[in-house]
Short mmCIF file of C-alpha atoms in Angstrom, two decimals:
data_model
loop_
_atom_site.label_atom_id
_atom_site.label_comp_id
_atom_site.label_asym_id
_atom_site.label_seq_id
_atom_site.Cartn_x
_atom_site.Cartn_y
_atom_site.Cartn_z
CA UNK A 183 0.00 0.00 0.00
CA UNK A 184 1.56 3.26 -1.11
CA UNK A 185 1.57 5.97 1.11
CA UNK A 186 -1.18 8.27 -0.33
CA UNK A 187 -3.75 5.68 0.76
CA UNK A 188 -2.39 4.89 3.84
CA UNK A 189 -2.75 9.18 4.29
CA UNK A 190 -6.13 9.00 3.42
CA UNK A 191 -7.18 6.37 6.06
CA UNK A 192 -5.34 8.19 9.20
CA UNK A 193 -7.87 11.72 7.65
CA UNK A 194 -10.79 9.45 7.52
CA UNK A 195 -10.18 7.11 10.58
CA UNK A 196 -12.73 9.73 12.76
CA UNK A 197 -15.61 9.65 10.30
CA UNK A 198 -15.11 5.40 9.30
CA UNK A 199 -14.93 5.05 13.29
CA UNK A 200 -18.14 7.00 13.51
CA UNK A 201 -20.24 5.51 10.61
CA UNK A 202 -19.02 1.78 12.23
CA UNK A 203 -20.26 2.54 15.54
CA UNK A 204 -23.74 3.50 14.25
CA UNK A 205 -24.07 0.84 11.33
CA UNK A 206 -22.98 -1.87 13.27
CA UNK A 207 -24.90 -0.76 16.22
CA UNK A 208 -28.40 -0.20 13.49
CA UNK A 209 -27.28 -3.29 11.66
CA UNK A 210 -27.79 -5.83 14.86
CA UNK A 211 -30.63 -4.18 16.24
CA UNK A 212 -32.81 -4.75 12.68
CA UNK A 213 -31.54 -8.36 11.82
CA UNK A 214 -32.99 -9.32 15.38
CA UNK A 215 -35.95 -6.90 15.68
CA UNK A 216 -37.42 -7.81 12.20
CA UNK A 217 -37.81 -10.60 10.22
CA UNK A 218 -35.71 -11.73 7.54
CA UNK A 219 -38.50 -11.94 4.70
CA UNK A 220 -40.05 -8.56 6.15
CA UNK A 221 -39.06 -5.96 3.67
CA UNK A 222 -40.32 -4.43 0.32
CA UNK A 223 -40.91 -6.41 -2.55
CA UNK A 224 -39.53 -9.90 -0.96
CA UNK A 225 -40.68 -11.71 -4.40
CA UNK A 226 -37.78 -9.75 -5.99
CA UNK A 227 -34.93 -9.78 -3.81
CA UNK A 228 -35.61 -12.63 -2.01
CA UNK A 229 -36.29 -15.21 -4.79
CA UNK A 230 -33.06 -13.45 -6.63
CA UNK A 231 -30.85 -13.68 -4.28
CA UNK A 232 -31.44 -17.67 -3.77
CA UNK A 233 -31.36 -17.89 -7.31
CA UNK A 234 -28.04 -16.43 -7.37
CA UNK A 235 -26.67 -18.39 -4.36
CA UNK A 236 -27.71 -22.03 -6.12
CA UNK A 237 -27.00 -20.96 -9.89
CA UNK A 238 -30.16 -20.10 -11.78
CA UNK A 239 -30.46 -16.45 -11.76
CA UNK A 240 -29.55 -17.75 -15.60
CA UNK A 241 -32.38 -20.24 -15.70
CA UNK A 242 -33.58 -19.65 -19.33
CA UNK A 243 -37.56 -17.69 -19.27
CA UNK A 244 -40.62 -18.97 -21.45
CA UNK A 245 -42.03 -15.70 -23.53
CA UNK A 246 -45.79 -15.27 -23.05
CA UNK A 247 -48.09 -12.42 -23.60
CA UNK A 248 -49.51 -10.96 -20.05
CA UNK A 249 -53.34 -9.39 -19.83
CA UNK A 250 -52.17 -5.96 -21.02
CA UNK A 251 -50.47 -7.02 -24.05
CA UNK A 252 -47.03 -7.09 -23.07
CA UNK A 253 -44.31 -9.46 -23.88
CA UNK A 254 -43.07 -11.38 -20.63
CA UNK A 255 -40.47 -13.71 -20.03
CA UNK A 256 -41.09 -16.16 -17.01
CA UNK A 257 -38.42 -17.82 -15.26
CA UNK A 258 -38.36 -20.53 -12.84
CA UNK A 259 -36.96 -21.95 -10.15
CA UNK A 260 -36.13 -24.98 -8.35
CA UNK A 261 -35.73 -25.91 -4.86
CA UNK A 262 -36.67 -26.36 -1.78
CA UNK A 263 -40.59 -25.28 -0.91
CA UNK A 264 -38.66 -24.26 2.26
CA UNK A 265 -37.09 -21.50 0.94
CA UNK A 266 -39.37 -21.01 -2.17
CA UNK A 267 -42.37 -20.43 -0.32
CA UNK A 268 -41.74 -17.36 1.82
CA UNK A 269 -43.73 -18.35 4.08
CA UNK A 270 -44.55 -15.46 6.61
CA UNK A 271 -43.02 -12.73 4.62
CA UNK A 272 -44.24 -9.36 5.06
CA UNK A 273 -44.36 -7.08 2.32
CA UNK A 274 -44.01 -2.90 3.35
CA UNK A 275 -43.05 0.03 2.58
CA UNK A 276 -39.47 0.85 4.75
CA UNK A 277 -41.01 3.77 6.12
CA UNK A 278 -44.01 1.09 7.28
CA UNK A 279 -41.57 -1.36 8.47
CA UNK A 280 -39.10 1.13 10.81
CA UNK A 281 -42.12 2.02 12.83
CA UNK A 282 -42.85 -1.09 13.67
CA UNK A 283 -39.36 -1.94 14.96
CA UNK A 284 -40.24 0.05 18.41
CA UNK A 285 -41.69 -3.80 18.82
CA UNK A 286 -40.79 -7.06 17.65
CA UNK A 287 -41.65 -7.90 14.27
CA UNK A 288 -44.99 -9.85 14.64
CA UNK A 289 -44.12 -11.98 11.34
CA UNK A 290 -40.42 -13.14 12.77
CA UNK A 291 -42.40 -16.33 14.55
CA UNK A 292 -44.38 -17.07 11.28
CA UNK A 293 -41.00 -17.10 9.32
CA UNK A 294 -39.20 -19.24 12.05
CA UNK A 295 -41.79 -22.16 11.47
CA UNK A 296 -40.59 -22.71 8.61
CA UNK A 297 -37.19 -24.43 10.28
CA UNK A 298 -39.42 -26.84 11.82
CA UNK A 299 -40.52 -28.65 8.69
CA UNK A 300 -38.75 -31.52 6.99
CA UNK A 301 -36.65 -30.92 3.75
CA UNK A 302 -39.76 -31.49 1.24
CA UNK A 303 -39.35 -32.18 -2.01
CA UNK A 304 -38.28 -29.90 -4.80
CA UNK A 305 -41.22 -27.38 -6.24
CA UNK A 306 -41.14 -25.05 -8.98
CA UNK A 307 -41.96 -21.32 -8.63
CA UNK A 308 -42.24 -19.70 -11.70
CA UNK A 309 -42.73 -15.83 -12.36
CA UNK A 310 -46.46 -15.91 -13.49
CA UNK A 311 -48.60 -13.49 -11.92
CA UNK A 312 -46.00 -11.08 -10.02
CA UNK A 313 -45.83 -14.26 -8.07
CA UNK A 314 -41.99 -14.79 -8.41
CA UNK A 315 -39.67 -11.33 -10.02
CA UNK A 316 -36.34 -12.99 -9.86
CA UNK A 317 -35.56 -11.73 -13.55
CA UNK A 318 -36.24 -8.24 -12.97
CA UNK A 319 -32.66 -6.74 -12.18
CA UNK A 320 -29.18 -7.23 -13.40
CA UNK A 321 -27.97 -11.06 -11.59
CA UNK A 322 -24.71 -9.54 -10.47
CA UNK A 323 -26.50 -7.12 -8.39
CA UNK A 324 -27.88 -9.46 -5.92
CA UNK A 325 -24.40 -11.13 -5.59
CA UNK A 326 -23.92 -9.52 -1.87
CA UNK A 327 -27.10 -11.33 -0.45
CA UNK A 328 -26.35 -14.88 -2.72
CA UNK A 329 -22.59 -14.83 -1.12
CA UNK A 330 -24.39 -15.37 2.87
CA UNK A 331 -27.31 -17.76 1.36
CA UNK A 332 -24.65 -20.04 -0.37
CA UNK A 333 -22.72 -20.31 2.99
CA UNK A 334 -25.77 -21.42 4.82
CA UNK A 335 -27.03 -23.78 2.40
CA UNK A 336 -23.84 -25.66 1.42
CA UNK A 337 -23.40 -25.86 5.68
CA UNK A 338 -27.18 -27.14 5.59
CA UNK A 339 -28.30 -24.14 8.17
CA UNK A 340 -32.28 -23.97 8.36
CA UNK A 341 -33.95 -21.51 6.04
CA UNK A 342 -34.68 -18.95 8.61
CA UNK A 343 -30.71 -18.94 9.54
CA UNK A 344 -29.73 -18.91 6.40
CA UNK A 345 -31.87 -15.79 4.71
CA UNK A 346 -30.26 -14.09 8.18
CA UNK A 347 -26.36 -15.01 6.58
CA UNK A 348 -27.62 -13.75 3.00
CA UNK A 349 -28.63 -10.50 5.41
CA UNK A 350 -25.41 -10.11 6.76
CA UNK A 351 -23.30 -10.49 3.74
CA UNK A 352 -25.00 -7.64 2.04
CA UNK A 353 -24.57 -5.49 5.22
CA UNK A 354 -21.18 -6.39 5.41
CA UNK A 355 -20.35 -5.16 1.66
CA UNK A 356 -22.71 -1.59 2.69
CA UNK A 357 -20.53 -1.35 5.31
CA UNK A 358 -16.93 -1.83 2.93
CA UNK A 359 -17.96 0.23 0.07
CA UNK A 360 -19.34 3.12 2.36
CA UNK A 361 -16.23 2.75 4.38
CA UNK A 362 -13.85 3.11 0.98
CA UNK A 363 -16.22 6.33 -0.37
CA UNK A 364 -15.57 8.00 3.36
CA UNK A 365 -11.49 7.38 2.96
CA UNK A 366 -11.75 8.84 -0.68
CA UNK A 367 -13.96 11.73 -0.76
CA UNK A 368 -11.41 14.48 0.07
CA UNK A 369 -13.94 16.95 2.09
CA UNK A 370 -17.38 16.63 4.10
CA UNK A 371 -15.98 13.09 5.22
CA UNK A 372 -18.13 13.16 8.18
CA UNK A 373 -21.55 14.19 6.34
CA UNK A 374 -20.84 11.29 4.46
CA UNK A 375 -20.78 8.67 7.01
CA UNK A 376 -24.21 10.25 8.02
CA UNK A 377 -25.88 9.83 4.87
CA UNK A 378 -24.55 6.11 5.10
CA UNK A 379 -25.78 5.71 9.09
CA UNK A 380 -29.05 6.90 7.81
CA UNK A 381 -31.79 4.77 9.48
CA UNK A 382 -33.61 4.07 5.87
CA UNK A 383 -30.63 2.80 4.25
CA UNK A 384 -29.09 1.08 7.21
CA UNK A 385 -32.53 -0.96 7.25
CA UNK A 386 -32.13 -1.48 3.62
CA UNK A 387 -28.55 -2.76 4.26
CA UNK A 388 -29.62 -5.29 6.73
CA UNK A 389 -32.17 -6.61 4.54
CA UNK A 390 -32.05 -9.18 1.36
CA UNK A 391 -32.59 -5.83 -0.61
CA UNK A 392 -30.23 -4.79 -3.46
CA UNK A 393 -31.03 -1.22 -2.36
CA UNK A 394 -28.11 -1.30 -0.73
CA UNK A 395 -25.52 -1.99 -3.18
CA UNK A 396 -27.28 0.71 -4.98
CA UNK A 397 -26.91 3.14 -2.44
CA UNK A 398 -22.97 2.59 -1.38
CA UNK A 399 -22.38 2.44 -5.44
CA UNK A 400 -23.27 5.54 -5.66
CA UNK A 401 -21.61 6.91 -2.65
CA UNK A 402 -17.76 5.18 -3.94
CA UNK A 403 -18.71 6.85 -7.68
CA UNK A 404 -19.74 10.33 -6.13
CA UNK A 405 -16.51 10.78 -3.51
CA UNK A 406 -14.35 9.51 -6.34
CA UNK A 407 -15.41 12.70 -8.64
CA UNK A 408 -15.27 15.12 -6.09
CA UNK A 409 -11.49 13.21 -5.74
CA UNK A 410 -10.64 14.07 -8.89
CA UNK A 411 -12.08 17.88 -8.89
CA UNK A 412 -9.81 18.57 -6.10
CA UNK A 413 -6.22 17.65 -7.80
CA UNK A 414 -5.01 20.60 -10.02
CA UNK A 415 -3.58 17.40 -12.95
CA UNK A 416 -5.28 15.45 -15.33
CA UNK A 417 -7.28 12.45 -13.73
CA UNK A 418 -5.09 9.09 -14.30
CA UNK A 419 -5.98 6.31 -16.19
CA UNK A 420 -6.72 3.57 -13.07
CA UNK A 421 -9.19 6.67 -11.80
CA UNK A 422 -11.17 6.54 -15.15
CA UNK A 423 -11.12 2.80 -15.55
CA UNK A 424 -12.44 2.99 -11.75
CA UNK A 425 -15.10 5.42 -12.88
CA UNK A 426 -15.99 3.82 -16.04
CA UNK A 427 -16.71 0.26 -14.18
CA UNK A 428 -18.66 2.02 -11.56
CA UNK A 429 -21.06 4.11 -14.67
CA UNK A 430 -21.43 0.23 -15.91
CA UNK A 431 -22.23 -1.03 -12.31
CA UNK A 432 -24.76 1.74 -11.77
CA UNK A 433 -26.45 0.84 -14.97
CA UNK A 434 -27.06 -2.36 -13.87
CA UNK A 435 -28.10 -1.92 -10.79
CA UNK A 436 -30.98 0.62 -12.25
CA UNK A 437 -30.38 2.44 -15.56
CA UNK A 438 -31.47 5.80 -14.00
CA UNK A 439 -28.59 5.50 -11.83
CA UNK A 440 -26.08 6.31 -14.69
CA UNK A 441 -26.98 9.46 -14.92
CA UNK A 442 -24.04 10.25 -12.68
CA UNK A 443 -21.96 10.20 -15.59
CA UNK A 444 -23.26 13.59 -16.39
CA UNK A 445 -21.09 14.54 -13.63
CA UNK A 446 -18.12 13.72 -15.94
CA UNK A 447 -19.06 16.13 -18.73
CA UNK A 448 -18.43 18.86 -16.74
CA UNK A 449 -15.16 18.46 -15.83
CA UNK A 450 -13.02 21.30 -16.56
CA UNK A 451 -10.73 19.82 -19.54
CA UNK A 452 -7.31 20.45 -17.39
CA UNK A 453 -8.70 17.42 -15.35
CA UNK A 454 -10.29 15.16 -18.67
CA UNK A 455 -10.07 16.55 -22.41
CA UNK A 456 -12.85 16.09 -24.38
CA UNK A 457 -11.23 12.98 -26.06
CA UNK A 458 -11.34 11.09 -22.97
CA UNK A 459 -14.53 11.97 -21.97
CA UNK A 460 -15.71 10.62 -25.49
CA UNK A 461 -13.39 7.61 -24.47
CA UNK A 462 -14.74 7.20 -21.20
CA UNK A 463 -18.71 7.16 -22.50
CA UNK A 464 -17.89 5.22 -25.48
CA UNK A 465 -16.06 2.40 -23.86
CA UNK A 466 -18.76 2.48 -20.64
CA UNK A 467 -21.43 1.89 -23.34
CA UNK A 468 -19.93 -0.51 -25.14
CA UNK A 469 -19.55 -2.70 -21.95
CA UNK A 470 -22.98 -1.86 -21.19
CA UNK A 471 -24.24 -3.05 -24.70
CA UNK A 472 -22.11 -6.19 -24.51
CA UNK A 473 -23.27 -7.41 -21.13
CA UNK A 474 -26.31 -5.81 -20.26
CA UNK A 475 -27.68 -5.72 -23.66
CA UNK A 476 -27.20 -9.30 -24.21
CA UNK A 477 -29.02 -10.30 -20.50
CA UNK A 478 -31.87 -7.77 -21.08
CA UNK A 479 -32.82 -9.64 -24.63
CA UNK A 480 -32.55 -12.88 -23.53
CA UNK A 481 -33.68 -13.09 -19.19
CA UNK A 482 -34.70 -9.30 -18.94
CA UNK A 483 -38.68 -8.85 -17.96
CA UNK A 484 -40.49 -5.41 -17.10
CA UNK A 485 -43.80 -6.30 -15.06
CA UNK A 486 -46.62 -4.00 -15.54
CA UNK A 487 -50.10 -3.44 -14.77
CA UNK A 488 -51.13 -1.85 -18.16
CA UNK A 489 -49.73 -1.67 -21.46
CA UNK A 490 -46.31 -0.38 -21.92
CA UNK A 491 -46.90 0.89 -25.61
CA UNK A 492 -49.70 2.79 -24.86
CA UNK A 493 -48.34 4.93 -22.11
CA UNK A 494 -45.17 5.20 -24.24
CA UNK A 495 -46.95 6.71 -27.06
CA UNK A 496 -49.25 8.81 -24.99
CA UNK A 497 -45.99 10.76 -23.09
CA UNK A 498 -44.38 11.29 -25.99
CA UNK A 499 -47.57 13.23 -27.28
CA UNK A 500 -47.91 15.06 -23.69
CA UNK A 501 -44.47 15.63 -22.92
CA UNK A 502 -45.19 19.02 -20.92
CA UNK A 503 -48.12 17.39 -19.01
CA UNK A 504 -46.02 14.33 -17.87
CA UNK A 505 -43.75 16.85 -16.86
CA UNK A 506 -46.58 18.73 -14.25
CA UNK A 507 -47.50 15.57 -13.05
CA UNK A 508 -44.42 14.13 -11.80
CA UNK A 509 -43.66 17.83 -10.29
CA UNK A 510 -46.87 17.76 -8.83
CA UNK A 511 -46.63 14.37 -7.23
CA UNK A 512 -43.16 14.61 -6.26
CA UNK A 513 -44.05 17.65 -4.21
CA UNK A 514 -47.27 16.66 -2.76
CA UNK A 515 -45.71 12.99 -1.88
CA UNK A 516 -42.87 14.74 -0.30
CA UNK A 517 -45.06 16.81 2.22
CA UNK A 518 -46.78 13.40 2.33
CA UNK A 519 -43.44 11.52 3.84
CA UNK A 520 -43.51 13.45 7.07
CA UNK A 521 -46.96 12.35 7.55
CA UNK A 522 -45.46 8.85 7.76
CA UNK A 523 -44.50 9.14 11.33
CA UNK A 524 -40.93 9.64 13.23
CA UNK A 525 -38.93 7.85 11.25
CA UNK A 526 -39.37 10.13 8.45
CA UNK A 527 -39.18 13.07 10.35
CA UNK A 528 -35.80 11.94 12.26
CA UNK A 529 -34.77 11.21 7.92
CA UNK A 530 -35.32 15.22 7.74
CA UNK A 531 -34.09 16.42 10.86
CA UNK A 532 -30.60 14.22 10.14
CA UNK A 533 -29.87 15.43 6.58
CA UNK A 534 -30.57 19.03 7.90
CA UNK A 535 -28.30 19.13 10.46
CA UNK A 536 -25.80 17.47 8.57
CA UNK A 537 -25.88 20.05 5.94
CA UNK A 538 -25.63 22.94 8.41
CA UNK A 539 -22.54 21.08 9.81
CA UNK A 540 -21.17 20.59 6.56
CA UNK A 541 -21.52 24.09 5.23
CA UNK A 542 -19.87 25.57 8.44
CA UNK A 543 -16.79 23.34 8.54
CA UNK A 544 -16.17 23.74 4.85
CA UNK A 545 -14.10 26.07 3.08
CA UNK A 546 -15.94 28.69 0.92
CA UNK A 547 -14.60 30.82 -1.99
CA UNK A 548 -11.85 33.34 -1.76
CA UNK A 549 -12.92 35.64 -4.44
CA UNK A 550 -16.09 37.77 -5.78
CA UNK A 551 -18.43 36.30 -8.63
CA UNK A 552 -19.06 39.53 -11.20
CA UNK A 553 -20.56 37.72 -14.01
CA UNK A 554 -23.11 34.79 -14.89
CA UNK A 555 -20.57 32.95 -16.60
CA UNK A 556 -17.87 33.47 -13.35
CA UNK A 557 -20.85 32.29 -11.51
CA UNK A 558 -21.75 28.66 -13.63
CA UNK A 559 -18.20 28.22 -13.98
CA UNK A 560 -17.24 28.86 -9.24
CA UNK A 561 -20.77 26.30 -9.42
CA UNK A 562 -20.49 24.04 -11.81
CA UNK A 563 -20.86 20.62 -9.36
CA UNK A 564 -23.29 21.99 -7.48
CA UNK A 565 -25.62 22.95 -10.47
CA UNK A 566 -24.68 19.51 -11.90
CA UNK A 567 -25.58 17.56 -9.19
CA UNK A 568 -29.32 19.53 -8.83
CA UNK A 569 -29.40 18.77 -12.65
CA UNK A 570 -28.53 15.26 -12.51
CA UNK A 571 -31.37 14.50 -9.25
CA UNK A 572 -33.96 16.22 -11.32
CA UNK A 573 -33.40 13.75 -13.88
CA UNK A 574 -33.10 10.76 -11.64
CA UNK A 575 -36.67 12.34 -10.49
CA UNK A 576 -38.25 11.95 -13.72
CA UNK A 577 -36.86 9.01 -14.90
CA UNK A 578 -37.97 7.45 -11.55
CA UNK A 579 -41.61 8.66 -12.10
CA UNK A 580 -41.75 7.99 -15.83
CA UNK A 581 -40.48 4.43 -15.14
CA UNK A 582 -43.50 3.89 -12.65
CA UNK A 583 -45.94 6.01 -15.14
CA UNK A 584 -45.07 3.20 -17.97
CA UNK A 585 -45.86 0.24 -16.03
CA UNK A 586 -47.95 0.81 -13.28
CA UNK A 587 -50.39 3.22 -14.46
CA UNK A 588 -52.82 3.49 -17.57
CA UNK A 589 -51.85 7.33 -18.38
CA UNK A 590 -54.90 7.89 -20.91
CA UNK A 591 -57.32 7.39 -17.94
CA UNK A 592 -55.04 9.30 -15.07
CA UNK A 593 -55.80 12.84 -14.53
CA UNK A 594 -52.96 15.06 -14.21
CA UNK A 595 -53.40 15.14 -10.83
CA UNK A 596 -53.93 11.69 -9.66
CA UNK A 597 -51.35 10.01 -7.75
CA UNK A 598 -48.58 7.78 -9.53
CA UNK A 599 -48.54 4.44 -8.35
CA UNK A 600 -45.59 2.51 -7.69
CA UNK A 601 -43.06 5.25 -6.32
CA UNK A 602 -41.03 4.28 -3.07
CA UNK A 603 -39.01 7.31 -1.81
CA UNK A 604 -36.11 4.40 -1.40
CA UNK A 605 -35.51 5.08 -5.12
CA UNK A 606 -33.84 8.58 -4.55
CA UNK A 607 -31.86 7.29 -1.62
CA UNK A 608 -29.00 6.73 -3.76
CA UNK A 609 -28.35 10.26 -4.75
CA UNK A 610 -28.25 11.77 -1.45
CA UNK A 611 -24.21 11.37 -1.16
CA UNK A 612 -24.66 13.79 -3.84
CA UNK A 613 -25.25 16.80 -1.27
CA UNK A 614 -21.95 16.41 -0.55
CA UNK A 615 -20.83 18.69 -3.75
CA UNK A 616 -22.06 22.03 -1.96
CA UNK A 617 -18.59 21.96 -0.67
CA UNK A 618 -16.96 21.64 -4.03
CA UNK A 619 -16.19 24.99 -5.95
CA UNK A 620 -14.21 25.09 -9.30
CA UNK A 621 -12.32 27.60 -7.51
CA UNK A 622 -8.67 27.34 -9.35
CA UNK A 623 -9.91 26.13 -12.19
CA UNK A 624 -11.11 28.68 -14.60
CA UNK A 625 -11.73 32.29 -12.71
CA UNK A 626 -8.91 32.45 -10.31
CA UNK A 627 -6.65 31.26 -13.19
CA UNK A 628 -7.76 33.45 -15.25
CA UNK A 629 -7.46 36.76 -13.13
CA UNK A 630 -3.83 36.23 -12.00
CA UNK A 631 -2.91 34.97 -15.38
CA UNK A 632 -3.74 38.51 -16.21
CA UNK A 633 -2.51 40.57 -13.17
CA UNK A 634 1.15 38.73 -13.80
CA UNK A 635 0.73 39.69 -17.58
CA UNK A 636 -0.11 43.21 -16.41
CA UNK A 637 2.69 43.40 -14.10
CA UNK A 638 5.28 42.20 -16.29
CA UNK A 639 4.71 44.68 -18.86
CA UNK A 640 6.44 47.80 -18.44
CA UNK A 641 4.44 51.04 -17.86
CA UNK A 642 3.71 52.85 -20.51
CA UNK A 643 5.64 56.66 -20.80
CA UNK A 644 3.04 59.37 -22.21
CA UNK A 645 4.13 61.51 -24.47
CA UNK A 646 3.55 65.23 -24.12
CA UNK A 647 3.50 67.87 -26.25
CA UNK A 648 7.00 69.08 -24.58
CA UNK A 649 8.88 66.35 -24.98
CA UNK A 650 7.79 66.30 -28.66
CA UNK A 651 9.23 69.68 -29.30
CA UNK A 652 12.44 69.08 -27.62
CA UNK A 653 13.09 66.18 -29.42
CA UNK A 654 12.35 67.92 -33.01
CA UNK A 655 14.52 71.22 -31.62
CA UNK A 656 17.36 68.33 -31.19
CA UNK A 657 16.92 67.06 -34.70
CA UNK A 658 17.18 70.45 -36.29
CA UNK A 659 20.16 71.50 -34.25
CA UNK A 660 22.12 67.94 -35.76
#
């Protein structure tokens, strides 16, 4: 280990020490408190995650047509009814499920029963009816969960045990990649390791949920730019290889994630010319056309509960009024969160004080903004990042307006089913660029450039009418 890492981990070893105390401390408390199959959407992550752990995530899907006219694949799996079953499970909202944890989890006794039975037989689950999702997401994404499931199967621990391994396994890789994003985001180190302590995502961590991975992905790729805004030198080549895998990662996990890599574009080109940003997008799509291109037409399956084409053709005639819907939603269901009870409310109070914390222990500009341009160029990250969030926004709503809703019937202001806040969790690390200026970059370069070029030039000597006439008094005397 060279020595700029090892300089990195004594700066950070205040904030890692911090986020461990609370994410270990939130992590225990939820994998006792609640259940192991008590979390949203169980028929996703669950079945996916044992699909993963005994090798059929790649089992090969039959194509049938669904009620609504869409094309379907349905996969299925093997195994045993045990584990295939879910018996007990308790599918809720997060929000839902961290109010309940003030008790214990009624379902955890319902889910335990299940180590009392025999090893049956194996049954099939297939993915008919919503019944079984396991070919939603990217396989590779459930990986974290499958590496704690495999481990308790292949040492034969009962079902209920071994869902709890697959839970600690993914909170154990939360827990590393958070950890790495806190040693390599240069400032706001500490408001970091808050986002990551959060009580949502710390729940999410210590579930079967790919959430997670989501979230701390996004964290590593987010303190990794701000790394590379800081250095006054072009950013190496292991950086943008690092950067490119994580833009491919991101798209698996959920394509709206890559839009992060609008962060890159704005580099200033001291840091990346525009040849290797063209390098960086071209070879991050290519991977992504190769690998997830080739999954997505062959496993791939978007569930819906109306039909896909339709809604697709009606928001490209109504662009603006798919526009006011998803504002006015996202509004209203925001003032609609803290009516969710504390745990929402202790989500608001957190981020605010951490952003008051951050602002006052950060550095701020040195210099005065006269001009619009000075101004975009001094904010660049910051007006970025809002950028970047209002697109994960929309992409998050038009997703949800495609498949679960029947847009020619909604009014524009009816509520959009399907959104879970949990989907913009991801992004908050992104709050984190307030305390990145482009100061050094293009302004302050700029102005002393020309100060030295002023100074260096030597002052100018006015001539007078005087000196004029002495000098042609001298010429007619020669």
């Amino acid at each position: 280990m060279g020595k700029q890492p090892i300089r990195a981990l004594k700066k950070s070893m205040g904030a890692i020490l911090f986020f461990l105390v609370f994410a270990l401390l939130q992590g225990s408390f939820y994998i006792t408190t609640m259940g192991a199959l008590s979390f949203p959407d169980p028929n996703i992550h669950a079945y996916a995650s044992y699909a993963a752990a005994t090798g059929q995530i790649l089992n090969k899907p039959d194509l049938q047509i669904d009620n609504y006219g869409n094309t379907i694949r349905i996969q299925q799996l093997h195994g045993d009814s045990r584990f295939l079953n879910l018996q007990g499970c308790q599918s809720a909202l997060v929000v839902t499920l961290l109010n309940q944890t003030s008790d214990y989890d009624p379902t955890i006794e319902a889910q335990k029963t299940v180590n009392n039975s025999a090893p049956s037989k194996e049954i099939t689950t297939d993915s008919l009816k919503l019944a079984n999702r396991s070919n939603q997401y990217f396989p590779a994404i459930f990986l974290p969960q499958a590496m704690g499931i495999w481990v308790g199967l292949h040492t034969h621990q009962p079902p209920y045990r071994t869902w709890q391994l697959g839970r600690l396994s993914n909170l154990l890789v939360y827990i590393i990649l958070f950890c790495l994003a806190i040693t390599i985001v240069p400032r706001g180190k500490i408001f970091l390791a808050i986002i990551g302590a959060l009580p949502h995502g710390m729940f999410i961590a210590s579930s079967l949920m790919a959430d997670s991975l989501f979230i701390s992905l996004c964290a590593v790729f987010i303190a990794l730019f701000m790394a590379v805004t800081t250095r006054n030198q072009p950013a190496t080549r292991k950086e943008m290889i690092a950067m490119s895998a994580l833009t491919v990662l991101l798209f698996m996990c959920k394509t709206v994630y890559a839009s992060l890599a609008i962060l890159i574009l704005v580099l200033p080109r001291r840091i990346l010319s525009a040849k290797r940003k063209a390098l960086y997008l071209g070879f991050s799509s290519l991977i992504i056309l190769a690998v997830y291109g080739t999954w997505s037409s062959l496993y791939s399956t978007v569930w819906a509960e109306a039909s896909v084409s339709q809604n697709l053709v009606f928001m490209l005639r109504h662009p603006f009024r798919m526009f006011i819907a998803v504002a006015w939603n996202f509004m209203r269901e925001s003032m609609q969160l803290l009516r969710l009870g504390a745990p929402s409310i202790l989500l608001v109070v957190i981020i605010g004080l951490a952003l008051v914390l951050l602002i006052r222990n950060s550095p701020r500009p040195q210099y005065k903004v006269t001009s619009a341009r000075e101004f975009i160029s001094l904010y660049r990250y910051q007006i970025t990042s809002a950028l970047v969030f209002l697109i994960l926004i929309y992409m998050v709503y038009a997703s949800m307006m495609l498949t679960w809703n029947t847009l020619p019937l909604m009014r524009i202001g009816d509520y959009i089913k399907g959104i879970q806040f949990r989907y913009f969790e991801p992004f908050l690390p992104l709050l984190v660029s307030i305390v990145f200026h482009a100061s050094g970059e293009d302004i302050s370069v700029t102005k002393e450039s020309e100060a030295e070029s002023t100074k260096s030039q030597p002052p100018e000597i006015k001539d007078t009418g005087e000196e004029t006439r002495k000098k042609s008094h001298n010429t007619e005397a020669i």
